[in-house]
Coordinates of N, CA and C in Angstrom, one line a residue:
M232 N 173.3 121.9 262.5 CA 173.5 122.6 263.7 C 174.5 123.8 263.5
K233 N 175.6 123.5 262.7 CA 176.6 124.5 262.4 C 175.9 125.7 261.7
G234 N 175.0 125.4 260.7 CA 174.4 126.5 260.0 C 173.5 127.3 260.8
K235 N 172.8 126.7 261.8 CA 171.9 127.5 262.7 C 172.8 128.4 263.6
T236 N 173.9 127.9 264.1 CA 174.8 128.7 264.9 C 175.3 129.9 264.1
L237 N 175.7 129.7 262.9 CA 176.2 130.8 262.0 C 175.1 131.8 261.8
A238 N 173.9 131.3 261.6 CA 172.7 132.2 261.3 C 172.4 133.0 262.6
I239 N 172.5 132.4 263.8 CA 172.3 133.2 265.0 C 173.3 134.2 265.2
I240 N 174.6 133.9 265.0 CA 175.7 134.8 265.1 C 175.5 136.0 264.1
G241 N 175.2 135.6 262.9 CA 175.0 136.6 261.8 C 173.9 137.6 262.2
G242 N 172.8 137.0 262.7 CA 171.6 137.8 263.1 C 172.0 138.7 264.3
A243 N 172.8 138.3 265.2 CA 173.2 139.1 266.3 C 174.1 140.2 265.8
I244 N 175.0 140.0 264.9 CA 175.8 141.0 264.3 C 175.0 142.1 263.6
V245 N 174.0 141.7 262.8 CA 173.1 142.6 262.2 C 172.3 143.4 263.2
T246 N 171.8 142.8 264.2 CA 171.1 143.5 265.3 C 171.9 144.6 265.9
V247 N 173.2 144.2 266.3 CA 174.1 145.2 266.9 C 174.4 146.3 266.0
A248 N 174.6 146.0 264.7 CA 174.8 147.1 263.7 C 173.7 148.0 263.6
V249 N 172.4 147.5 263.5 CA 171.2 148.3 263.4 C 171.1 149.2 264.7
I250 N 171.2 148.7 265.8 CA 171.1 149.4 267.1 C 172.2 150.5 267.1
T251 N 173.4 150.2 266.7 CA 174.5 151.2 266.7 C 174.1 152.4 265.8
A252 N 173.6 152.0 264.6 CA 173.2 153.0 263.6 C 172.1 153.9 264.1
V253 N 171.1 153.3 264.7 CA 170.0 154.1 265.3 C 170.5 155.1 266.4
I254 N 171.4 154.6 267.2 CA 171.9 155.4 268.3 C 172.7 156.6 267.7
L255 N 173.5 156.3 266.7 CA 174.3 157.4 266.0 C 173.4 158.4 265.3
L256 N 172.4 157.9 264.6 CA 171.5 158.8 263.8 C 170.5 159.6 264.7
T257 N 170.1 159.0 265.8 CA 169.1 159.7 266.6 C 169.6 160.3 267.9
G258 N 170.9 160.1 268.1 CA 171.5 160.6 269.4 C 171.4 162.1 269.5
E259 N 171.4 162.6 270.7 CA 171.3 164.1 270.9 C 172.5 164.8 270.4
E260 N 173.7 164.3 270.6 CA 174.9 165.0 270.2 C 175.1 164.6 268.7
S261 N 175.5 165.6 267.9 CA 175.9 165.3 266.5 C 177.2 166.1 266.3
Y262 N 177.9 165.5 265.4 CA 179.3 166.1 265.1 C 179.2 167.4 264.3
R263 N 180.1 168.3 264.5 CA 180.1 169.5 263.8 C 180.8 169.3 262.4
T264 N 180.4 170.0 261.4 CA 181.0 170.0 260.1 C 181.3 171.5 259.7
I265 N 182.5 171.7 259.3 CA 182.9 173.0 258.8 C 183.6 172.7 257.5
A266 N 183.0 173.2 256.4 CA 183.6 172.8 255.1 C 183.6 173.9 254.1
V267 N 184.5 173.9 253.2 CA 184.5 174.9 252.1 C 183.4 174.4 251.1
E268 N 182.4 175.2 250.9 CA 181.3 174.9 250.0 C 181.6 175.3 248.5
A269 N 182.1 176.5 248.4 CA 182.4 177.1 247.0 C 183.7 177.9 247.1
L270 N 184.4 178.0 246.0 CA 185.7 178.6 246.0 C 185.9 179.2 244.6
K271 N 186.5 180.4 244.6 CA 186.9 181.0 243.4 C 188.3 181.6 243.6
G272 N 189.3 181.2 242.8 CA 190.6 181.7 243.0 C 191.4 180.9 244.0
V273 N 192.2 181.6 244.8 CA 193.2 181.0 245.7 C 192.9 181.4 247.2
T274 N 192.7 180.4 248.0 CA 192.6 180.7 249.5 C 193.6 179.7 250.2
I275 N 194.3 180.3 251.1 CA 195.3 179.5 251.8 C 194.8 179.2 253.2
V276 N 194.9 178.0 253.6 CA 194.5 177.6 255.0 C 195.7 177.1 255.7
T277 N 196.0 177.6 256.9 CA 197.1 177.2 257.7 C 196.6 176.7 259.0
N278 N 197.0 175.4 259.3 CA 196.5 174.8 260.6 C 197.3 175.2 261.7
E279 N 197.0 174.7 262.9 CA 197.7 175.1 264.1 C 199.1 174.6 264.1
K280 N 199.4 173.6 263.3 CA 200.8 173.1 263.2 C 201.6 174.0 262.2
T281 N 201.0 175.0 261.7 CA 201.6 176.0 260.7 C 201.8 175.3 259.4
E282 N 201.0 174.3 259.1 CA 201.1 173.6 257.7 C 200.1 174.3 256.8
S283 N 200.5 174.9 255.7 CA 199.7 175.6 254.8 C 199.3 174.8 253.6
K284 N 198.1 174.9 253.1 CA 197.7 174.3 251.9 C 196.6 175.1 251.2
E285 N 196.5 175.0 250.0 CA 195.5 175.7 249.2 C 194.1 175.0 249.4
A286 N 193.1 175.9 249.7 CA 191.7 175.3 250.0 C 191.1 174.7 248.7
Y287 N 190.2 173.8 248.9 CA 189.5 173.2 247.7 C 188.0 172.9 248.2
E288 N 187.1 172.8 247.2 CA 185.7 172.6 247.6 C 185.6 171.2 248.3
G289 N 184.9 171.2 249.4 CA 184.7 170.0 250.2 C 185.8 169.9 251.3
M290 N 186.7 170.7 251.3 CA 187.8 170.7 252.3 C 187.2 170.9 253.7
H291 N 187.5 170.1 254.7 CA 187.1 170.4 256.1 C 188.0 171.3 256.8
L292 N 187.4 172.2 257.5 CA 188.2 173.2 258.3 C 188.0 172.9 259.8
Y293 N 189.0 173.3 260.6 CA 188.9 173.0 262.0 C 189.2 174.2 262.9
S294 N 188.9 174.1 264.2 CA 189.2 175.2 265.1 C 190.7 175.4 265.1
G295 N 191.1 176.7 265.0 CA 192.5 177.1 264.9 C 193.0 177.3 263.5
D296 N 192.2 176.9 262.5 CA 192.6 177.2 261.1 C 192.7 178.7 260.8
D297 N 193.7 179.1 260.2 CA 193.9 180.5 259.7 C 193.6 180.5 258.2
V298 N 192.7 181.4 257.8 CA 192.2 181.4 256.4 C 192.6 182.8 255.8
E299 N 193.3 182.7 254.6 CA 193.6 183.9 253.9 C 193.0 183.8 252.5
V300 N 192.0 184.6 252.2 CA 191.4 184.7 250.9 C 192.2 185.7 250.1
Q301 N 192.7 185.3 249.0 CA 193.6 186.2 248.2 C 192.7 187.3 247.6
N302 N 193.4 188.4 247.1 CA 192.6 189.6 246.6 C 191.7 189.4 245.5
D303 N 192.0 188.4 244.6 CA 191.1 188.2 243.4 C 190.3 186.9 243.6
S304 N 190.0 186.5 244.9 CA 189.4 185.3 245.2 C 188.2 185.5 246.2
N305 N 187.4 184.4 246.4 CA 186.4 184.4 247.4 C 186.1 183.0 247.8
M306 N 185.4 182.8 248.9 CA 185.2 181.5 249.4 C 183.9 181.4 250.3
T307 N 183.1 180.4 250.1 CA 182.0 180.2 251.0 C 182.2 178.9 251.8
M308 N 182.0 179.1 253.1 CA 182.0 178.0 254.1 C 180.6 177.7 254.6
V309 N 180.4 176.4 254.9 CA 179.1 176.0 255.5 C 179.5 175.3 256.8
L310 N 178.8 175.8 257.9 CA 179.0 175.2 259.2 C 177.8 174.5 259.7
D311 N 177.8 173.3 260.1 CA 176.7 172.5 260.7 C 175.5 172.5 259.8
M312 N 175.7 172.7 258.5 CA 174.6 172.6 257.5 C 173.6 173.7 257.5
D313 N 173.8 174.7 258.4 CA 172.8 175.8 258.5 C 173.4 177.2 258.7
K314 N 174.7 177.3 258.7 CA 175.4 178.6 258.9 C 176.4 178.7 257.7
Y315 N 176.2 179.9 257.0 CA 177.0 180.1 255.8 C 177.9 181.4 256.0
V316 N 179.1 181.3 255.6 CA 180.1 182.4 255.7 C 180.6 182.6 254.3
Y317 N 180.4 183.8 253.7 CA 181.0 184.2 252.4 C 182.1 185.2 252.7
A318 N 183.3 184.7 252.4 CA 184.5 185.5 252.6 C 184.9 186.2 251.3
E319 N 184.9 187.5 251.3 CA 185.2 188.3 250.1 C 186.7 188.4 249.8
P320 N 187.0 188.9 248.6 CA 188.4 189.0 248.3 C 189.2 189.8 249.3
G321 N 190.5 189.4 249.6 CA 191.3 190.1 250.6 C 191.0 189.9 252.0
T322 N 190.3 188.8 252.4 CA 189.8 188.6 253.7 C 190.8 187.6 254.5
H323 N 191.0 187.9 255.7 CA 191.9 187.1 256.6 C 191.2 186.9 257.9
F324 N 191.0 185.6 258.3 CA 190.4 185.3 259.6 C 190.9 184.0 260.1
W325 N 190.6 183.7 261.4 CA 190.9 182.4 261.9 C 189.7 181.9 262.7
L326 N 189.5 180.6 262.8 CA 188.3 180.0 263.4 C 188.6 179.5 264.8
E327 N 187.6 179.6 265.6 CA 187.5 179.1 267.0 C 186.2 178.4 267.1
C328 N 186.2 177.0 267.1 CA 185.0 176.3 267.1 C 185.0 175.2 268.1
A329 N 183.9 174.9 268.8 CA 183.8 173.9 269.8 C 182.3 173.4 269.8
G330 N 182.1 172.3 270.6 CA 180.8 171.8 270.8 C 180.3 170.9 269.7
S331 N 179.0 170.6 269.7 CA 178.4 169.7 268.7 C 177.6 170.6 267.8
A332 N 177.0 170.0 266.8 CA 176.2 170.7 265.8 C 175.0 171.4 266.5
D333 N 174.4 170.7 267.6 CA 173.3 171.2 268.3 C 173.6 172.2 269.4
K334 N 174.9 172.2 269.8 CA 175.3 173.1 270.9 C 176.7 173.7 270.5
S335 N 176.7 174.3 269.4 CA 177.9 174.8 268.8 C 178.4 176.2 269.4
E336 N 179.7 176.3 269.4 CA 180.3 177.6 269.8 C 181.2 178.0 268.6
T337 N 180.9 179.0 267.9 CA 181.7 179.5 266.8 C 182.1 180.9 266.9
V338 N 183.4 181.2 266.8 CA 183.9 182.5 266.8 C 184.8 182.7 265.5
I339 N 184.4 183.6 264.7 CA 185.2 184.0 263.5 C 186.0 185.2 263.9
H340 N 187.3 185.0 264.0 CA 188.2 186.2 264.4 C 188.6 186.8 263.1
L341 N 187.9 187.9 262.7 CA 188.1 188.6 261.5 C 189.3 189.7 261.6
E342 N 190.4 189.4 261.0 CA 191.5 190.4 261.0 C 191.4 191.5 260.0
E343 N 191.0 191.2 258.8 CA 190.8 192.2 257.8 C 189.9 191.6 256.7
G344 N 189.3 192.5 255.9 CA 188.4 192.1 254.8 C 186.9 192.0 255.3
S345 N 186.1 191.3 254.5 CA 184.7 191.3 254.7 C 184.1 189.8 254.7
V346 N 183.2 189.6 255.6 CA 182.5 188.3 255.6 C 181.0 188.6 255.7
L347 N 180.2 187.9 254.9 CA 178.8 187.9 254.9 C 178.4 186.7 255.6
N348 N 177.6 186.8 256.7 CA 177.2 185.7 257.6 C 175.7 185.4 257.4
R349 N 175.3 184.2 257.2 CA 173.9 183.9 257.1 C 173.6 182.7 258.0
I350 N 172.8 182.9 259.1 CA 172.5 181.8 260.0 C 171.0 181.5 259.7
K351 N 170.8 180.3 259.0 CA 169.4 180.0 258.6 C 168.5 179.7 259.7
D352 N 169.0 178.8 260.7 CA 168.1 178.4 261.8 C 168.6 179.2 263.0
N353 N 167.6 179.7 263.8 CA 167.9 180.3 265.0 C 168.8 179.4 265.9
L354 N 169.7 179.9 266.6 CA 170.6 179.1 267.5 C 169.8 178.6 268.7
N355 N 170.1 177.5 269.1 CA 169.5 176.9 270.4 C 170.0 177.7 271.6
A356 N 169.3 177.6 272.7 CA 169.8 178.2 273.9 C 171.2 177.6 274.3
G357 N 172.1 178.5 274.6 CA 173.5 178.1 274.9 C 174.4 178.1 273.7
E358 N 173.9 178.1 272.5 CA 174.8 178.2 271.3 C 175.3 179.6 271.2
V359 N 176.5 179.6 270.5 CA 177.2 180.9 270.4 C 177.7 181.0 268.9
Y360 N 177.4 182.2 268.3 CA 178.0 182.5 267.0 C 178.4 184.0 267.0
Q361 N 179.7 184.2 266.9 CA 180.2 185.6 267.0 C 181.2 185.8 265.9
V362 N 181.3 187.1 265.5 CA 182.4 187.6 264.7 C 183.1 188.6 265.5
D363 N 184.4 188.2 265.8 CA 185.3 189.0 266.7 C 186.2 189.8 265.8
T364 N 186.3 191.1 266.0 CA 187.3 192.0 265.3 C 188.2 192.6 266.3
P365 N 189.2 193.3 265.9 CA 190.1 193.9 266.8 C 189.5 194.9 267.8
N366 N 188.3 195.5 267.4 CA 187.7 196.5 268.3 C 186.3 196.2 268.7
S367 N 185.7 195.1 268.3 CA 184.3 194.8 268.7 C 184.0 193.3 268.5
T368 N 182.9 192.8 269.1 CA 182.4 191.5 268.9 C 181.0 191.6 268.5
M369 N 180.6 190.9 267.5 CA 179.2 190.8 267.0 C 178.6 189.4 267.4
A370 N 177.5 189.4 268.1 CA 176.9 188.1 268.5 C 175.5 188.1 268.0
V371 N 175.1 186.9 267.5 CA 173.8 186.7 266.9 C 173.1 185.4 267.3
R372 N 171.8 185.3 267.0 CA 171.1 184.1 267.3 C 170.6 183.5 265.9
G373 N 170.2 184.3 265.0 CA 169.8 183.8 263.7 C 169.6 185.1 262.8
T374 N 170.4 185.3 261.8 CA 170.3 186.5 261.1 C 171.2 186.5 259.8
V375 N 171.2 187.6 259.1 CA 172.1 187.8 257.9 C 172.8 189.1 258.2
F376 N 174.1 189.1 258.2 CA 174.8 190.4 258.4 C 176.2 190.3 257.8
R377 N 176.8 191.5 257.5 CA 178.1 191.6 256.9 C 179.0 192.4 257.8
V378 N 180.2 192.0 258.0 CA 181.2 192.7 258.8 C 182.4 192.9 258.0
T379 N 182.9 194.2 258.0 CA 184.2 194.5 257.3 C 185.1 195.1 258.3
V380 N 186.4 194.7 258.2 CA 187.5 195.3 259.0 C 188.5 195.9 258.1
Y381 N 188.9 197.1 258.3 CA 189.9 197.7 257.5 C 190.7 198.7 258.3
R382 N 191.9 199.1 257.8 CA 192.7 200.0 258.5 C 192.6 201.4 257.7
G383 N 192.3 202.4 258.5 CA 192.1 203.7 257.9 C 193.5 204.4 257.6
E384 N 193.4 205.5 256.9 CA 194.6 206.3 256.6 C 195.3 206.8 257.9
D385 N 194.5 206.9 259.0 CA 195.1 207.4 260.2 C 195.7 206.2 261.0
G386 N 195.7 205.0 260.4 CA 196.4 203.9 261.0 C 195.5 203.1 262.0
L387 N 194.3 203.6 262.3 CA 193.4 202.9 263.2 C 192.6 201.8 262.5
V388 N 192.2 200.8 263.2 CA 191.4 199.7 262.7 C 189.9 200.1 262.8
Y389 N 189.1 199.9 261.8 CA 187.7 200.2 261.7 C 186.9 199.0 261.4
T390 N 185.7 198.9 262.0 CA 184.8 197.8 261.8 C 183.5 198.4 261.3
D391 N 183.0 197.8 260.2 CA 181.7 198.3 259.6 C 180.8 197.1 259.7
L392 N 179.5 197.3 260.2 CA 178.5 196.3 260.3 C 177.3 196.7 259.5
E393 N 176.8 195.7 258.7 CA 175.5 195.9 258.0 C 174.6 194.8 258.4
V394 N 173.4 195.1 258.8 CA 172.4 194.0 259.2 C 171.3 194.0 258.1
F395 N 171.1 192.8 257.6 CA 170.1 192.6 256.6 C 168.8 191.9 257.1
E396 N 169.0 191.0 258.1 CA 167.9 190.3 258.7 C 168.3 190.0 260.2
G397 N 167.3 190.0 261.0 CA 167.5 189.7 262.4 C 168.2 190.8 263.2
E398 N 168.8 190.5 264.3 CA 169.4 191.5 265.2 C 170.9 191.0 265.5
V399 N 171.7 192.0 265.6 CA 173.1 191.8 265.9 C 173.5 192.6 267.1
Q400 N 174.0 192.0 268.2 CA 174.5 192.7 269.3 C 176.0 193.0 269.2
V401 N 176.4 194.2 269.4 CA 177.8 194.6 269.2 C 178.3 195.1 270.6
D402 N 179.4 194.5 271.0 CA 180.1 194.9 272.2 C 181.5 195.4 271.8
L403 N 181.7 196.7 272.2 CA 183.0 197.4 271.8 C 184.1 197.0 272.8
K404 N 185.4 197.0 272.2 CA 186.6 196.7 272.9 C 187.6 197.8 272.8
T405 N 188.5 197.9 273.7 CA 189.6 198.8 273.6 C 190.7 198.2 272.7
E406 N 191.7 199.0 272.5 CA 192.9 198.5 271.7 C 193.5 197.3 272.3
D407 N 193.4 197.2 273.6 CA 194.0 196.1 274.4 C 193.1 194.8 274.4
G408 N 192.0 194.9 273.7 CA 191.1 193.8 273.7 C 190.1 193.6 274.9
E409 N 190.1 194.6 275.7 CA 189.2 194.6 276.9 C 187.9 195.2 276.5
Y410 N 186.8 194.6 276.9 CA 185.5 195.1 276.7 C 185.3 196.4 277.5
N411 N 184.7 197.4 276.9 CA 184.6 198.7 277.6 C 183.2 199.0 278.2
G412 N 182.3 198.0 278.1 CA 181.0 198.2 278.6 C 180.0 198.7 277.6
V413 N 180.4 199.2 276.5 CA 179.5 199.7 275.5 C 178.9 198.6 274.6
S414 N 177.6 198.5 274.7 CA 176.9 197.4 273.9 C 175.7 197.9 273.3
E415 N 175.4 197.6 272.0 CA 174.2 198.1 271.3 C 173.7 197.0 270.4
T416 N 172.4 196.9 270.1 CA 171.8 196.0 269.2 C 171.3 196.7 268.0
F417 N 171.6 196.1 266.8 CA 171.2 196.7 265.5 C 170.3 195.7 264.8
G418 N 169.3 196.3 264.1 CA 168.3 195.5 263.4 C 168.4 195.6 261.9
P419 N 167.5 195.0 261.2 CA 167.5 195.1 259.7 C 167.6 196.5 259.1
G420 N 168.4 196.6 258.1 CA 168.6 197.9 257.5 C 169.5 198.9 258.2
E421 N 170.0 198.5 259.4 CA 170.9 199.4 260.1 C 172.4 199.1 259.8
R422 N 173.2 200.1 259.9 CA 174.6 200.0 259.7 C 175.3 200.8 260.7
A423 N 176.4 200.3 261.2 CA 177.2 200.9 262.2 C 178.7 200.7 262.0

C-alpha cells in the first residue's frame, strides 16, 4: 500500500512538472535575452546602480546599462535571438528595453560612435526597435542599417545613416530633444 501511494505521488509530481514545462515552452509570452555574443578588446558596462564591469562573451545586459566600447575594441550583442548589434571601436550607448521577446521594445541611445543593426525577422505588430541619437530617431521593422554619431569641427553633433536592407524611418529632433515634424524613410543603398 505504501509503495502504491509513493508511486501515485511520484506520478503526480512528474505530471505537474510536465504540464509546467509545456506551459513555459509554449506560452505566448517569452522572456527577453540581451547578451554579448562576441567581443574583442575592452568594453565597459555600467548598470543603473553605477557599478562598472568589463564585458565578457555571454554576459547578459539589461535596460539602463551604459556601454562604452574602447577605441581599439568592438562588441556584438544579440537581442531575442534575432536582432544583432555590432558596436564599432569608440562607441558609447545605453539600452532601454522592455516587453517580451514577442512584443519587445528596444531603444539604443547612441551617444557617439557607430552601430551596425541587423534585424533578421520582421518585427511583430506593436514591437519597437529604434536607434535614438541626439538629433534623430531611426525606427525599423526588419532591416540592416548602420548609424554613426560624431561631433564635427563646428561643435555640432552629426548623425550618418546607411541602409543596406529594408527601410528605415528617420524622425529629426531639435537640440532640446523635441521632434520637429520632419520625417523621411530611406531604403536600400541610401545614405543620409
